[in-house]
Tab-separated table of C-alpha atoms in Angstrom:
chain	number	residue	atom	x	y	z
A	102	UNK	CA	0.000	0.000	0.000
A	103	UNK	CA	2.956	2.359	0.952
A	104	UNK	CA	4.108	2.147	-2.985
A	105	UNK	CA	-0.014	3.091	-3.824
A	106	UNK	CA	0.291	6.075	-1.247
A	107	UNK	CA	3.768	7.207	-2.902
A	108	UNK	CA	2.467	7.033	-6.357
A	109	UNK	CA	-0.784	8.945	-5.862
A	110	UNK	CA	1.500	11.624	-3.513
A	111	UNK	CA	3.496	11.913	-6.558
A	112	UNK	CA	1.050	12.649	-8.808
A	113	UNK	CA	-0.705	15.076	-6.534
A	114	UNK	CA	2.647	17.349	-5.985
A	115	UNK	CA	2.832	17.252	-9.911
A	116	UNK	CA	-0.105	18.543	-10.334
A	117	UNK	CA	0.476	21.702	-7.749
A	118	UNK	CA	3.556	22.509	-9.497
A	119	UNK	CA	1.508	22.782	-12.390
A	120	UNK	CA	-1.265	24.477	-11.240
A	121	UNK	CA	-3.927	22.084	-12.065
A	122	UNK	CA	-6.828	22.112	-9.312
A	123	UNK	CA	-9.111	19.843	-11.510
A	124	UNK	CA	-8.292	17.144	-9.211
A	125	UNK	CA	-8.599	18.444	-6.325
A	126	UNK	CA	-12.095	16.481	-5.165
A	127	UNK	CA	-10.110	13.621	-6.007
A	128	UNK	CA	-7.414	13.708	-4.193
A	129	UNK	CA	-9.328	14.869	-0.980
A	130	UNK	CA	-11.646	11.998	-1.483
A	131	UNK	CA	-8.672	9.274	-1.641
A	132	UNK	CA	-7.092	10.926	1.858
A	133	UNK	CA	-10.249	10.422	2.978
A	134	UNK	CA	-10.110	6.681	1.964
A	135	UNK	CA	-7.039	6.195	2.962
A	136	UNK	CA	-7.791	7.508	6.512
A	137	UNK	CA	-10.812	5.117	6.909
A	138	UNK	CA	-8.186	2.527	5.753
A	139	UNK	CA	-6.511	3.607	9.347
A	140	UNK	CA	-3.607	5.336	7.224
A	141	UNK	CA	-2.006	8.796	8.302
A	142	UNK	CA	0.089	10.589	5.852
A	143	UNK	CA	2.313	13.864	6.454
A	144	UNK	CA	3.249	16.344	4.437
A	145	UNK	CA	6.182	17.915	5.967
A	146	UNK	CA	6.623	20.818	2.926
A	147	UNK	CA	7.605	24.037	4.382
A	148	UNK	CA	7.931	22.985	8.441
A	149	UNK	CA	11.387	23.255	10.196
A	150	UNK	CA	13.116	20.314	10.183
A	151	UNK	CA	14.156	18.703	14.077
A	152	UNK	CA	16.919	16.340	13.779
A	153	UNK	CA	15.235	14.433	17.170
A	154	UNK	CA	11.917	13.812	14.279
A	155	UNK	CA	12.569	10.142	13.952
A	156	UNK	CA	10.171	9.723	11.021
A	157	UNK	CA	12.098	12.106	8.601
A	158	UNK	CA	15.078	11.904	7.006
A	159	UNK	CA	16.743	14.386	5.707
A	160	UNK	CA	19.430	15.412	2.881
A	161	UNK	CA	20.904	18.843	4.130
A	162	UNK	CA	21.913	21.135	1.450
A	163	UNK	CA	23.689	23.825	3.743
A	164	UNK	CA	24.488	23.314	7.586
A	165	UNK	CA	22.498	26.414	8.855
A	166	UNK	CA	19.424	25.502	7.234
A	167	UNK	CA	15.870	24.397	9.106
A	168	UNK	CA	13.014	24.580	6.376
A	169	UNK	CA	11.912	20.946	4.705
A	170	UNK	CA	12.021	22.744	1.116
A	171	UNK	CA	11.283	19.596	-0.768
A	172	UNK	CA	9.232	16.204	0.013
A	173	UNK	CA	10.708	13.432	-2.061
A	174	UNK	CA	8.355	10.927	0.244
A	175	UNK	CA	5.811	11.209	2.784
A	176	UNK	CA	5.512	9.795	6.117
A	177	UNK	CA	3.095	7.015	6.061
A	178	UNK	CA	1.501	6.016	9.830
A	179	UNK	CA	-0.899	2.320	10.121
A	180	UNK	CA	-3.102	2.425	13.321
A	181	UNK	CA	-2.101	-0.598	14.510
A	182	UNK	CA	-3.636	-1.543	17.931
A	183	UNK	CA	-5.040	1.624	18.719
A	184	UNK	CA	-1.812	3.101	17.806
A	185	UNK	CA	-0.615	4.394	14.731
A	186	UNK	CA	2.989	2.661	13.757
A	187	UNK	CA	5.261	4.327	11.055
A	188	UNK	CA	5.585	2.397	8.273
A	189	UNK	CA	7.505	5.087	5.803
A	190	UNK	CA	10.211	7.039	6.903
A	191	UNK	CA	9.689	10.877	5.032
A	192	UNK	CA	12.331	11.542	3.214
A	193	UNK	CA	13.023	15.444	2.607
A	194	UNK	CA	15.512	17.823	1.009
A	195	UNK	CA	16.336	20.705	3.686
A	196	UNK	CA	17.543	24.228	2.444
C-alpha cells in the first residue's frame, strides 16, 4: 500500500507545481479513503526540520538551514492496535 500512497503523492505534488486544481475532489476523497483505511500521511513541505523527528530523514543542502524545502516521500503512519505505527520514513531535502 505504501508504494499506492507514494504514487498517488506523486502525482498530486505534480499537479500543484503545475497548477492544475481539476483534481482536487479527487485527491481529498482518496485521503479520505485512505484515513478510513486507518492510514495517516504527512506532508512535511515548508515545516522546520528537528533532527530528534525520527520519522524524517533528511538530505541537508547547507548546515544552517531548518526549512523541509522539498518532500521526495511522505511519512506514512498504520493504526495498529489503537496506535498508529510508522511504516515510511519521510524523506526530505532541507535548504
Amino acid at each position: 500500500m505504501e508504494a499506492i500512497i507514494n504514487q498517488i503523492f506523486e502525482i498530486e505534488k505534480k499537479a500543484i507545481e503545475q497548477n492544475i486544481e481539476l483534481f482536487d475532489r479527487n485527491f481529498n476523497r482518496i485521503q479520505h479513503e485512505l484515513e478510513e483505511l486507518g492510514y495517516k500521511i504527512i506532508n512535511p513541505l515548508g515545516t522546520i526540520y528537528d533532527e530528534r523527528d525520527a520519522s524524517i530523514e533528511a538530505n541537508i543542502l547547507n548546515p544552517s538551514a531548518t526549512k523541509i524545502t522539498k518532500v521526495l516521500k511522505p511519512v506514512i503512519y498504520k493504526m495498529q492496535n489503537d496506535n498508529y505505527a510508522l511504516l515510511q520514513k519521510g524523506i526530505v531535502i532541507v535548504e
